[in-house]
């Protein structure tokens, strides 16, 4: 979604901010803007442009100097994408400039009140309300002006504010939209995403909801919107700046698919305990006695993370014999769920910032539930809000479409299931069996990715399909769900996933030569049942692409995936279908890393 980047120090700020905006491009946006100032030449200079960051760059004049500045990429919510609606928004007296991520729910009411007081609005955005509120505050200090303004708005925000009369500082605030400070040597950075910071500093402070900060070149301080000082110790982020480069691949999606063997190696590293045939999960904050008292597990996530949660729930049921299920966090939080003290809730999120997941976690915590996080971004809001959890260590995922994080999240769930299983009734023998299976994963992923040329040819054959059906049974079903999401979001081909067991109850009516079916057919106890489904499709002249452990007679083509333990097979079976989605999108000339209408992290409702 929208992106914020800001800097205060001694360097020429405009090129630095434009570079930061480029690093946030992957989040999706439709316009961009920048405002700069400096203590030597006070006054705010602003440029905005509809379109890409390069369009903004082209508009920035040669004499656009400053040492303090804020910039933004906007994803239109209130008002169409345009130069005027792009951020920053400036007050009529040209003194206050604001960039904002999030949505102000009471913007309409506030706008009407301000207009009745004679304020003229230039844009259609909700953000402009904030600009006027700050500019009209009679408080002396910029911090107090901002504090007064944010206290009358309802909704979500991550904001950065510049004031022409206070060119020595940037004031920022967070409520529901990420704000991260980057701590440098006599220079400070701010961004909505650490991707914009890691080329400059690895020392990070993540603001909490309800927190504000003042950044000066050589100092920062944090405090609440009530004005109480808070303590903020910088943490070091592990991610390297190079992780954000394309590394010779044509897209981040391709790069991230190919990083999966290494990524899985990372999520396993240092966690396996051969002595007791279990795993150590240091951050879980759940002792063996507590683990034994869990009566249910409920996993919450959105999109791909929800699908990883579905696989996780099956693993937990199978290995730990605890009833478990997954539900979209976006649904869960709106149905006034019964919160049970004996249930372990698990929030899954790559970004750790997805608003629906965060809101579900906050609701659960408010009701006294124990919540774990399975998260990729260290120090993200969900990771901090949870009582404990597992980092999936996939490294930064830049492509909007999630691939390596999905795989690593499923492996993290396998670790959790093994850990819970071994505190309960899973035998040493089965523990060993699962550990051996986990150790095989990186090599097996490499083996799967070697089939890329063959998958590419298949993708080219299927690229003209108008719709595709994905089927799987029990362990194969979440794999089918995720593969269908991958195809639709990156290629825009309609795709639908169904349990293979449900074919006769409706979707069989769709089968005809023009509707290809992708079938997940693991060599497990349901193999014959899955084969029967293939027969039914073939009898109706449906085309079938199977993903299986051995060639499937009824399928037109089979992609062979190496066999692991039954419980771990779902981790691998979706990987060739990531390649299928990628190559289909490529054949169709899609914008693979930034599919239309989608954003990497959805920090608004
Ligand atoms: O950052 P999260 O894992 O919480 O994001 C959840 C979904 O928005 C995300 O998985 C989305 O479905 C992706 N586009 C999947 O490729």
Coordinates of C-alpha atoms and ligand atoms in Angstrom, one line a residue:
X1 CA 0.0 0.0 0.0
X2 CA 1.2 3.6 0.5
X3 CA 4.8 4.2 1.4
X4 CA 6.5 6.8 3.6
X5 CA 10.2 7.8 3.7
X6 CA 11.8 10.7 5.5
X7 CA 15.3 11.9 6.3
X8 CA 17.0 14.6 8.4
X9 CA 20.8 15.1 8.4
X10 CA 23.4 16.8 6.3
X11 CA 23.0 15.0 3.0
X12 CA 21.2 16.3 -0.1
X13 CA 17.8 14.9 0.8
X14 CA 15.9 14.7 -2.6
X15 CA 18.0 11.9 -4.3
X16 CA 18.0 10.0 -1.0
X17 CA 14.2 10.1 -0.7
X18 CA 13.7 9.2 -4.3
X19 CA 15.9 6.2 -3.9
X20 CA 13.9 5.3 -0.8
X21 CA 10.6 5.6 -2.7
X22 CA 12.0 3.3 -5.4
X23 CA 12.6 0.7 -2.7
X24 CA 8.9 1.0 -1.6
X25 CA 7.6 0.7 -5.2
X26 CA 6.9 -3.0 -4.7
X27 CA 4.1 -2.1 -2.2
X28 CA 1.9 -0.8 -5.0
X29 CA 1.0 2.9 -5.6
X30 CA -0.4 5.3 -8.2
X31 CA 1.3 8.6 -7.4
X32 CA 4.2 10.0 -5.5
X33 CA 5.4 13.3 -3.9
X34 CA 8.3 14.8 -2.0
X35 CA 8.8 17.9 0.2
X36 CA 12.1 19.3 1.4
X37 CA 13.5 22.0 3.6
X38 CA 16.6 22.9 5.5
X39 CA 17.6 25.0 8.5
X40 CA 19.7 27.2 6.3
X41 CA 16.9 27.9 3.7
X42 CA 13.6 27.5 5.6
X43 CA 10.4 27.2 3.6
X44 CA 8.9 24.0 2.1
X45 CA 9.6 23.0 -1.5
X46 CA 7.2 20.4 -2.9
X47 CA 6.8 18.3 -6.1
X48 CA 4.1 15.7 -6.7
X49 CA 3.2 13.5 -9.7
X50 CA 0.6 11.0 -10.7
X51 CA 2.3 7.8 -12.0
X52 CA 5.6 6.2 -11.0
X53 CA 8.5 7.5 -9.0
X54 CA 10.4 8.1 -12.2
X55 CA 7.7 10.5 -13.2
X56 CA 8.2 12.4 -10.0
X57 CA 11.9 12.3 -10.4
X58 CA 11.5 13.9 -13.9
X59 CA 9.6 16.8 -12.4
X60 CA 12.0 17.5 -9.6
X61 CA 13.9 20.7 -10.5
X62 CA 17.7 20.9 -10.4
X63 CA 17.6 23.4 -7.6
X64 CA 15.6 21.4 -5.2
X65 CA 18.0 21.4 -2.3
X66 CA 17.4 20.5 1.3
X67 CA 18.7 18.4 4.2
X68 CA 15.3 17.5 5.7
X69 CA 12.5 15.9 3.8
X70 CA 9.6 13.6 3.6
X71 CA 8.2 11.7 0.6
X72 CA 5.4 9.3 -0.2
X73 CA 3.9 6.8 -2.6
X74 CA 0.1 6.9 -2.6
X75 CA -2.4 4.2 -3.2
X76 CA -5.7 6.0 -3.9
X77 CA -8.5 5.6 -1.4
X78 CA -10.2 9.0 -1.0
X79 CA -10.0 10.6 -4.4
X80 CA -8.6 9.4 -7.7
X81 CA -4.9 9.1 -8.5
X82 CA -3.8 12.6 -9.5
X83 CA -1.1 15.2 -8.9
X84 CA -3.3 17.1 -6.5
X85 CA -4.4 14.1 -4.5
X86 CA -0.8 12.8 -4.2
X87 CA 1.0 13.4 -0.9
X88 CA 2.5 15.4 0.7
X89 CA -0.5 17.7 1.5
X90 CA 0.4 21.3 2.3
X91 CA -1.5 23.9 4.4
X92 CA -2.7 27.1 2.7
X93 CA 0.1 29.1 4.4
X94 CA 2.6 26.6 2.9
X95 CA 4.0 25.9 6.4
X96 CA 2.8 22.4 7.2
X97 CA 3.4 19.3 5.0
X98 CA 2.0 15.9 5.8
X99 CA 2.4 12.4 4.3
X100 CA 0.0 9.8 5.6
X101 CA -0.6 6.0 5.3
X102 CA -3.9 4.7 6.5
X103 CA -7.5 5.9 6.4
X104 CA -9.1 8.7 8.5
X105 CA -12.6 7.4 9.2
X106 CA -14.1 10.7 10.4
X107 CA -12.5 12.7 7.6
X108 CA -15.9 13.6 6.1
X109 CA -17.2 15.2 9.4
X110 CA -13.9 17.0 10.0
X111 CA -13.8 18.3 6.5
X112 CA -17.3 19.7 6.8
X113 CA -16.4 21.5 10.1
X114 CA -13.2 22.9 8.6
X115 CA -15.0 24.1 5.5
X116 CA -17.7 25.8 7.6
X117 CA -14.7 27.6 9.3
X118 CA -13.6 28.9 5.9
X119 CA -10.8 26.3 5.1
X120 CA -10.5 25.7 1.4
X121 CA -9.6 22.1 0.4
X122 CA -7.4 21.5 -2.6
X123 CA -7.7 17.7 -2.8
X124 CA -10.3 15.0 -2.2
X125 CA -8.1 13.2 0.3
X126 CA -8.7 12.4 3.9
X127 CA -5.1 13.4 4.7
X128 CA -5.7 17.0 3.9
X129 CA -7.9 17.2 6.9
X130 CA -4.9 16.4 9.1
X131 CA -2.8 19.1 7.4
X132 CA -5.3 21.8 8.2
X133 CA -5.8 20.6 11.7
X134 CA -2.1 20.8 12.4
X135 CA -1.7 24.2 10.7
X136 CA -4.6 25.6 12.7
X137 CA -3.3 24.5 16.0
X138 CA -2.3 27.4 18.2
X139 CA 0.2 25.2 20.1
X140 CA 3.8 26.5 20.1
X141 CA 5.6 23.2 19.5
X142 CA 5.2 21.1 16.4
X143 CA 4.9 18.0 18.6
X144 CA 1.9 19.6 20.4
X145 CA 0.2 20.7 17.1
X146 CA 0.5 17.1 15.8
X147 CA -0.6 15.6 19.0
X148 CA -3.8 17.8 19.1
X149 CA -4.6 16.9 15.5
X150 CA -4.2 13.1 15.9
X151 CA -6.4 13.1 19.0
X152 CA -9.4 14.3 17.0
X153 CA -9.0 11.9 14.1
X154 CA -10.5 8.4 14.1
X155 CA -9.0 5.7 11.9
X156 CA -5.5 4.5 11.1
X157 CA -2.4 6.5 10.4
X158 CA 1.3 6.5 10.0
X159 CA 2.3 10.1 9.4
X160 CA 5.3 12.2 9.0
X161 CA 5.1 16.0 9.3
X162 CA 7.4 18.9 8.3
X163 CA 6.9 22.5 9.4
X164 CA 8.6 25.4 7.7
X165 CA 9.2 27.1 11.1
X166 CA 10.7 23.9 12.6
X167 CA 13.1 22.7 9.8
X168 CA 15.3 21.0 12.5
X169 CA 12.8 18.2 13.0
X170 CA 10.4 15.7 11.6
X171 CA 7.5 14.6 13.8
X172 CA 5.9 11.2 13.1
X173 CA 3.0 9.3 14.7
X174 CA 1.6 5.8 14.3
X175 CA -1.8 4.2 14.8
X176 CA -2.4 1.0 12.8
X177 CA 0.0 1.9 10.0
X178 CA 3.7 1.0 10.4
X179 CA 6.3 3.7 11.2
X180 CA 9.9 2.6 11.5
X181 CA 12.8 4.9 12.6
X182 CA 16.3 4.3 11.2
X183 CA 19.0 5.5 13.5
X184 CA 22.2 6.8 11.7
X185 CA 25.3 8.7 12.6
X186 CA 24.2 12.3 12.9
X187 CA 21.3 11.5 10.6
X188 CA 17.9 9.9 11.1
X189 CA 15.5 8.2 8.8
X190 CA 11.9 7.3 8.9
X191 CA 9.9 4.9 6.7
X192 CA 6.8 2.8 6.6
X193 CA 8.9 -0.3 5.7
X194 CA 12.5 -1.2 6.6
X195 CA 13.1 -1.9 2.8
X196 CA 13.6 1.9 2.5
X197 CA 16.1 2.0 5.3
X198 CA 18.5 -0.9 5.1
X199 CA 20.9 0.7 2.6
X200 CA 21.5 3.4 5.2
X201 CA 21.2 1.8 8.6
X202 CA 20.4 -1.4 10.3
X203 CA 19.6 0.2 13.6
X204 CA 15.8 0.3 13.8
X205 CA 13.1 1.5 16.2
X206 CA 9.6 0.4 15.4
X207 CA 6.9 2.7 16.8
X208 CA 3.9 1.2 18.6
X209 CA 0.3 2.2 18.0
X210 CA -0.4 5.5 19.9
X211 CA 3.3 6.4 19.8
X212 CA 4.9 9.5 18.3
X213 CA 8.5 10.5 17.7
X214 CA 10.6 13.6 17.0
X215 CA 13.6 13.1 14.8
X216 CA 16.4 15.6 14.8
X217 CA 19.7 15.0 12.9
X218 CA 21.6 13.8 15.9
X219 CA 18.8 12.7 18.2
X220 CA 15.4 11.1 18.4
X221 CA 12.8 10.7 21.2
X222 CA 9.6 8.8 21.4
X223 CA 6.4 9.5 23.4
X224 CA 2.8 8.7 23.5
X225 CA 0.0 10.8 21.9
X226 CA -0.7 11.9 25.5
X227 CA 2.9 13.2 25.8
X228 CA 4.4 10.6 28.1
X229 CA 8.0 9.7 27.2
X230 CA 8.5 6.1 26.0
X231 CA 11.7 4.1 25.9
X232 CA 12.9 2.9 22.5
X233 CA 16.0 0.8 22.2
X234 CA 17.1 0.4 18.6
X235 CA 17.3 -3.2 17.4
X236 CA 19.6 -4.4 14.6
X237 CA 17.9 -5.8 11.5
X238 CA 19.6 -8.8 9.9
X239 CA 18.4 -8.3 6.4
X240 CA 21.1 -7.1 4.0
X241 CA 20.6 -4.3 1.5
X242 CA 21.5 -6.8 -1.3
X243 CA 18.5 -8.9 -0.4
X244 CA 16.4 -6.2 -2.1
X245 CA 18.3 -6.5 -5.3
X246 CA 17.0 -8.6 -8.2
X247 CA 20.3 -10.7 -8.3
X248 CA 20.2 -11.4 -12.0
X249 CA 16.5 -12.5 -12.1
X250 CA 14.0 -10.7 -14.3
X251 CA 11.5 -10.3 -11.4
X252 CA 11.5 -10.6 -7.6
X253 CA 8.9 -13.4 -7.9
X254 CA 11.4 -15.5 -9.9
X255 CA 14.2 -14.7 -7.5
X256 CA 12.1 -15.5 -4.4
X257 CA 10.9 -18.8 -5.9
X258 CA 14.6 -19.8 -6.4
X259 CA 15.6 -18.7 -2.9
X260 CA 13.4 -21.3 -1.3
X261 CA 16.0 -24.0 -0.6
X262 CA 18.2 -21.5 1.2
X263 CA 15.2 -19.9 3.0
X264 CA 14.1 -23.3 4.3
X265 CA 17.6 -24.1 5.4
X266 CA 17.4 -20.8 7.5
X267 CA 14.1 -21.6 9.2
X268 CA 15.5 -25.0 10.3
X269 CA 18.9 -23.7 11.3
X270 CA 19.7 -24.2 15.0
X271 CA 16.2 -25.5 15.9
X272 CA 16.5 -29.2 15.5
X273 CA 17.2 -31.2 18.7
X274 CA 18.3 -34.7 17.6
X275 CA 18.8 -35.9 21.2
X276 CA 15.1 -35.6 22.0
X277 CA 13.8 -35.9 18.4
X278 CA 12.1 -32.5 18.7
X279 CA 12.8 -28.8 18.0
X280 CA 13.7 -25.8 20.1
X281 CA 11.6 -22.8 19.4
X282 CA 13.1 -20.2 21.7
X283 CA 10.5 -17.4 21.2
X284 CA 7.5 -19.5 21.9
X285 CA 7.2 -18.6 25.6
X286 CA 5.2 -21.8 26.1
X287 CA 6.5 -24.4 28.6
X288 CA 5.8 -28.1 28.3
X289 CA 3.1 -28.0 31.0
X290 CA 1.3 -25.1 29.2
X291 CA 1.7 -26.9 25.8
X292 CA 0.0 -30.0 27.3
X293 CA -3.0 -28.0 28.5
X294 CA -3.9 -26.7 25.0
X295 CA -7.2 -28.2 24.0
X296 CA -7.6 -26.5 20.6
X297 CA -5.5 -24.5 18.1
X298 CA -7.0 -21.7 16.0
X299 CA -4.9 -20.3 13.2
X300 CA -5.7 -16.8 11.8
X301 CA -4.2 -15.2 8.7
X302 CA -5.2 -13.7 5.3
X303 CA -4.6 -14.8 1.7
X304 CA -1.5 -16.9 1.4
X305 CA -0.8 -16.8 5.1
X306 CA -4.2 -18.3 5.7
X307 CA -3.5 -21.1 3.3
X308 CA -0.2 -21.8 5.1
X309 CA -2.3 -21.8 8.3
X310 CA -4.6 -24.4 6.8
X311 CA -1.5 -26.7 6.2
X312 CA -0.3 -25.9 9.7
X313 CA -3.6 -26.8 11.3
X314 CA -3.5 -30.2 9.5
X315 CA 0.1 -30.8 10.7
X316 CA -0.8 -29.9 14.3
X317 CA -3.8 -32.3 14.3
X318 CA -1.7 -35.1 12.7
X319 CA 1.4 -34.7 14.8
X320 CA 0.2 -33.3 18.1
X321 CA -3.4 -34.7 17.9
X322 CA -4.8 -31.4 19.0
X323 CA -7.9 -30.3 17.2
X324 CA -6.9 -27.4 15.0
X325 CA -8.3 -25.3 12.2
X326 CA -7.5 -22.1 10.3
X327 CA -9.8 -19.2 9.5
X328 CA -9.3 -16.0 7.6
X329 CA -8.5 -13.3 10.2
X330 CA -10.7 -10.9 8.3
X331 CA -13.8 -13.1 8.9
X332 CA -12.9 -14.1 12.5
X333 CA -12.7 -10.6 13.8
X334 CA -16.2 -9.6 12.6
X335 CA -18.1 -12.6 14.0
X336 CA -17.8 -11.9 17.7
X337 CA -15.9 -15.2 18.2
X338 CA -16.1 -17.2 21.4
X339 CA -12.7 -16.9 22.9
X340 CA -11.7 -20.0 24.8
X341 CA -8.9 -19.9 27.5
X342 CA -7.8 -23.4 26.5
X343 CA -7.3 -22.5 22.9
X344 CA -4.0 -21.5 21.5
X345 CA -4.4 -18.8 18.9
X346 CA -1.8 -18.4 16.2
X347 CA -1.6 -15.3 14.0
X348 CA 0.2 -15.8 10.7
X349 CA 1.5 -13.0 8.6
X350 CA 4.5 -12.4 6.3
X351 CA 4.6 -8.7 6.9
X352 CA 3.4 -8.8 10.5
X353 CA 1.4 -5.7 9.7
X354 CA -1.8 -6.9 8.0
X355 CA -4.5 -4.9 9.6
X356 CA -7.1 -7.6 9.7
X357 CA -4.7 -10.0 11.4
X358 CA -3.5 -7.3 13.8
X359 CA -7.0 -6.4 14.7
X360 CA -7.9 -10.0 15.4
X361 CA -4.8 -10.4 17.6
X362 CA -5.7 -7.2 19.6
X363 CA -9.3 -8.4 20.1
X364 CA -8.0 -11.8 21.3
X365 CA -5.6 -10.2 23.7
X366 CA -8.3 -7.9 25.0
X367 CA -10.3 -11.1 25.8
X368 CA -7.3 -12.7 27.6
X369 CA -6.4 -15.2 25.0
X370 CA -2.8 -16.5 24.5
X371 CA -1.7 -15.6 21.0
X372 CA 1.4 -16.7 19.1
X373 CA 2.7 -15.1 16.0
X374 CA 4.2 -16.9 13.0
X375 CA 5.7 -13.9 11.2
X376 CA 8.5 -13.1 8.8
X377 CA 9.2 -9.4 9.5
X378 CA 11.1 -9.2 12.8
X379 CA 9.8 -6.6 15.2
X380 CA 6.6 -6.1 13.2
X381 CA 3.4 -5.1 14.9
X382 CA 1.9 -8.6 15.1
X383 CA 5.2 -10.1 16.3
X384 CA 5.3 -7.5 19.1
X385 CA 1.6 -7.8 20.0
X386 CA 1.8 -11.6 20.3
X387 CA 2.8 -13.5 23.5
X388 CA 5.5 -15.4 21.7
X389 CA 6.0 -17.0 18.3
X390 CA 8.2 -18.2 15.5
X391 CA 10.0 -16.1 13.0
X392 CA 10.0 -17.8 9.6
X393 CA 13.3 -16.3 8.5
X394 CA 12.4 -16.2 4.8
X395 CA 14.3 -12.9 4.3
X396 CA 12.7 -10.0 2.7
X397 CA 9.9 -10.8 0.3
X398 CA 9.5 -8.0 -2.2
X399 CA 7.1 -9.4 -4.9
X400 CA 3.5 -8.7 -4.0
X401 CA 2.8 -12.3 -4.6
X402 CA 4.1 -14.5 -1.8
X403 CA 6.1 -17.6 -2.5
X404 CA 9.1 -18.2 -0.3
X405 CA 7.3 -16.9 2.8
X406 CA 4.5 -19.4 2.2
X407 CA 6.9 -22.2 2.0
X408 CA 8.9 -21.1 5.1
X409 CA 5.6 -20.6 7.0
X410 CA 4.6 -24.1 6.3
X411 CA 8.0 -25.3 7.5
X412 CA 7.6 -23.2 10.7
X413 CA 4.3 -24.9 11.3
X414 CA 5.9 -28.3 10.8
X415 CA 8.4 -27.3 13.5
X416 CA 5.6 -26.2 15.8
X417 CA 3.6 -29.3 15.2
X418 CA 6.6 -31.5 15.9
X419 CA 7.3 -29.5 19.1
X420 CA 3.7 -29.8 20.4
X421 CA 3.6 -33.4 19.3
X422 CA 6.7 -34.3 21.3
X423 CA 5.4 -32.6 24.4
X424 CA 2.4 -34.9 24.0
X425 CA 2.1 -38.3 22.4
X426 CA 4.3 -38.2 19.3
X427 CA 6.8 -41.1 19.6
X428 CA 10.5 -40.6 19.4
X429 CA 10.4 -42.7 16.2
X430 CA 7.9 -40.4 14.6
X431 CA 9.8 -37.4 15.8
X432 CA 12.9 -38.8 14.1
X433 CA 11.0 -39.5 10.9
X434 CA 9.7 -35.9 10.7
X435 CA 13.2 -34.5 11.4
X436 CA 14.7 -36.6 8.6
X437 CA 11.9 -35.3 6.4
X438 CA 12.6 -31.7 7.3
X439 CA 16.3 -32.1 6.6
X440 CA 15.5 -33.4 3.1
X441 CA 13.4 -30.4 2.2
X442 CA 16.1 -27.9 0.8
X443 CA 17.5 -30.6 -1.5
X444 CA 14.1 -31.6 -2.7
X445 CA 13.2 -28.0 -3.4
X446 CA 16.3 -27.7 -5.6
X447 CA 15.3 -30.8 -7.4
X448 CA 11.8 -29.4 -8.1
X449 CA 13.1 -26.1 -9.4
X450 CA 15.3 -28.0 -11.9
X451 CA 12.1 -28.8 -13.7
X452 CA 11.5 -25.2 -14.5
X453 CA 11.9 -25.6 -18.3
X454 CA 9.2 -28.3 -18.4
X455 CA 6.8 -26.2 -16.2
X456 CA 7.4 -23.2 -18.5
X457 CA 6.3 -25.2 -21.5
X458 CA 3.2 -26.3 -19.6
X459 CA 2.4 -22.7 -18.6
X460 CA 2.6 -21.7 -22.2
X461 CA 0.1 -24.4 -23.1
X462 CA -2.3 -23.3 -20.4
X463 CA -1.9 -19.5 -20.7
X464 CA -4.9 -19.1 -23.0
X465 CA -7.3 -20.9 -20.5
X466 CA -10.1 -18.6 -19.4
X467 CA -10.4 -20.4 -16.1
X468 CA -8.7 -23.3 -14.2
X469 CA -9.9 -25.6 -11.5
X470 CA -7.5 -26.7 -8.8
X471 CA -8.4 -29.8 -6.7
X472 CA -6.9 -31.6 -3.8
X473 CA -8.1 -33.8 -1.0
X474 CA -7.2 -33.3 2.7
X475 CA -3.4 -32.5 2.6
X476 CA -3.7 -31.6 -1.0
X477 CA -6.6 -29.2 -0.6
X478 CA -4.8 -26.2 1.0
X479 CA -2.1 -26.7 -1.7
X480 CA -4.8 -26.4 -4.4
X481 CA -6.1 -23.3 -2.7
X482 CA -2.8 -21.6 -2.6
X483 CA -1.9 -22.6 -6.2
X484 CA -5.2 -21.3 -7.4
X485 CA -4.6 -17.9 -5.6
X486 CA -1.1 -17.7 -7.0
X487 CA -2.3 -18.2 -10.6
X488 CA -5.2 -15.7 -10.3
X489 CA -3.3 -12.9 -8.6
X490 CA -0.3 -13.0 -10.9
X491 CA -1.8 -14.0 -14.3
X492 CA -5.4 -12.7 -13.8
X493 CA -6.7 -16.1 -15.1
X494 CA -9.8 -17.0 -13.1
X495 CA -9.0 -20.0 -10.9
X496 CA -11.0 -21.9 -8.4
X497 CA -10.0 -24.4 -5.8
X498 CA -12.2 -27.2 -4.6
X499 CA -11.8 -30.3 -2.4
X500 CA -11.5 -33.2 -4.8
X501 CA -14.0 -35.0 -2.5
X502 CA -16.6 -32.4 -3.4
X503 CA -16.5 -32.7 -7.2
X504 CA -19.7 -34.7 -7.4
X505 CA -21.5 -32.2 -5.3
X506 CA -21.3 -29.5 -8.0
X507 CA -18.1 -28.6 -9.8
X508 CA -18.2 -31.6 -12.0
X509 CA -20.8 -29.7 -14.0
X510 CA -18.1 -27.3 -15.1
X511 CA -15.8 -30.0 -16.6
X512 CA -15.4 -29.8 -20.3
X513 CA -12.3 -29.7 -22.6
X514 CA -11.9 -25.9 -22.2
X515 CA -11.6 -26.1 -18.4
X516 CA -8.2 -27.5 -17.3
X517 CA -7.9 -29.1 -13.9
X518 CA -4.8 -29.0 -11.8
X519 CA -4.9 -32.0 -9.4
X520 CA -2.7 -32.5 -6.3
X521 CA -2.2 -36.2 -6.0
X522 CA 0.2 -37.2 -3.2
X523 CA 1.2 -40.8 -2.7
X524 CA -0.6 -41.1 0.6
X525 CA -3.6 -43.1 1.9
X526 CA -5.9 -41.2 -0.3
X527 CA -4.1 -41.9 -3.6
X528 CA -6.8 -44.2 -4.9
X529 CA -9.6 -41.7 -4.0
X530 CA -7.7 -39.0 -5.9
X531 CA -7.2 -41.3 -8.9
X532 CA -11.0 -41.9 -8.9
X533 CA -11.5 -38.1 -9.2
X534 CA -9.1 -37.9 -12.1
X535 CA -11.1 -40.7 -13.8
X536 CA -14.3 -38.7 -13.4
X537 CA -12.8 -35.7 -14.9
X538 CA -11.3 -37.6 -17.8
X539 CA -14.6 -39.3 -18.5
X540 CA -16.0 -35.8 -19.2
X541 CA -13.1 -34.9 -21.5
X542 CA -11.5 -32.5 -19.0
X543 CA -7.8 -31.8 -19.4
X544 CA -5.7 -32.7 -16.3
X545 CA -2.3 -31.5 -15.1
X546 CA -1.4 -33.6 -12.0
X547 CA 1.2 -32.7 -9.4
X548 CA 2.1 -36.1 -8.0
X549 CA 4.8 -38.4 -6.7
X550 CA 4.5 -40.7 -9.6
X551 CA 3.1 -40.4 -13.2
X552 CA -0.7 -40.4 -13.2
X553 CA -2.3 -42.4 -16.0
X554 CA -5.4 -40.3 -16.3
X555 CA -3.6 -37.0 -16.4
X556 CA -2.5 -35.3 -19.6
X557 CA 0.7 -34.3 -17.9
X558 CA 2.2 -35.0 -14.5
X559 CA 4.7 -32.8 -12.7
X560 CA 6.7 -35.2 -10.4
X561 CA 7.6 -34.0 -7.0
X562 CA 10.0 -35.9 -4.7
X563 CA 8.3 -37.8 -1.9
X564 CA 8.8 -36.7 1.7
X565 CA 6.9 -37.8 4.8
X566 CA 3.1 -37.7 4.2
X567 CA 2.7 -34.9 6.7
X568 CA 5.4 -32.8 5.0
X569 CA 4.4 -33.4 1.4
X570 CA 2.2 -30.2 1.2
X571 CA 5.3 -28.1 1.8
X572 CA 6.7 -29.3 -1.5
X573 CA 3.7 -29.9 -3.8
X574 CA 2.8 -26.2 -4.3
X575 CA 6.3 -25.2 -5.5
X576 CA 6.0 -26.3 -9.1
X577 CA 2.7 -24.5 -9.2
X578 CA 4.4 -21.2 -8.2
X579 CA 6.5 -21.7 -11.3
X580 CA 3.4 -22.4 -13.3
X581 CA 1.8 -19.2 -12.1
X582 CA 5.0 -17.2 -12.8
X583 CA 5.5 -18.6 -16.4
X584 CA 1.8 -18.2 -17.2
X585 CA 1.9 -14.6 -16.1
X586 CA 5.1 -14.1 -18.1
X587 CA 3.6 -15.6 -21.2
X588 CA 0.7 -13.2 -20.8
X589 CA 3.0 -10.2 -20.3
X590 CA 1.7 -9.4 -16.8
X591 CA 3.3 -7.0 -14.3
X592 CA 4.5 -10.0 -12.3
X593 CA 5.9 -8.2 -9.2
X594 CA 3.1 -5.7 -8.9
X595 CA -0.2 -7.3 -10.0
X596 CA -2.9 -4.8 -10.6
X597 CA -5.0 -3.7 -7.7
X598 CA -2.9 -5.5 -5.1
X599 CA -0.5 -4.3 -2.5
X600 CA 2.2 -6.2 -0.6
X601 CA 1.0 -5.4 2.9
X602 CA -2.6 -4.5 3.5
X603 CA -2.4 -2.2 6.5
X604 CA -5.9 -0.8 6.0
X605 CA -9.3 -2.6 6.3
Ligands
LIG1 O1 1.7 -10.1 5.1 P1 0.6 -11.1 5.2 O2 1.1 -12.5 5.1 O3 -0.2 -10.9 6.4 O4 -0.3 -10.8 4.0 C1 -1.5 -11.5 3.8 C2 -2.1 -11.4 2.4 O5 -2.4 -10.1 2.1 C3 -1.1 -12.0 1.4 O6 -0.7 -13.3 1.6 C4 -1.7 -11.9 0.0 O7 -2.7 -12.8 -0.2 C5 -0.6 -12.1 -1.1 N1 -0.9 -11.3 -2.2 C6 -0.4 -13.5 -1.5 O8 0.4 -13.7 -2.6

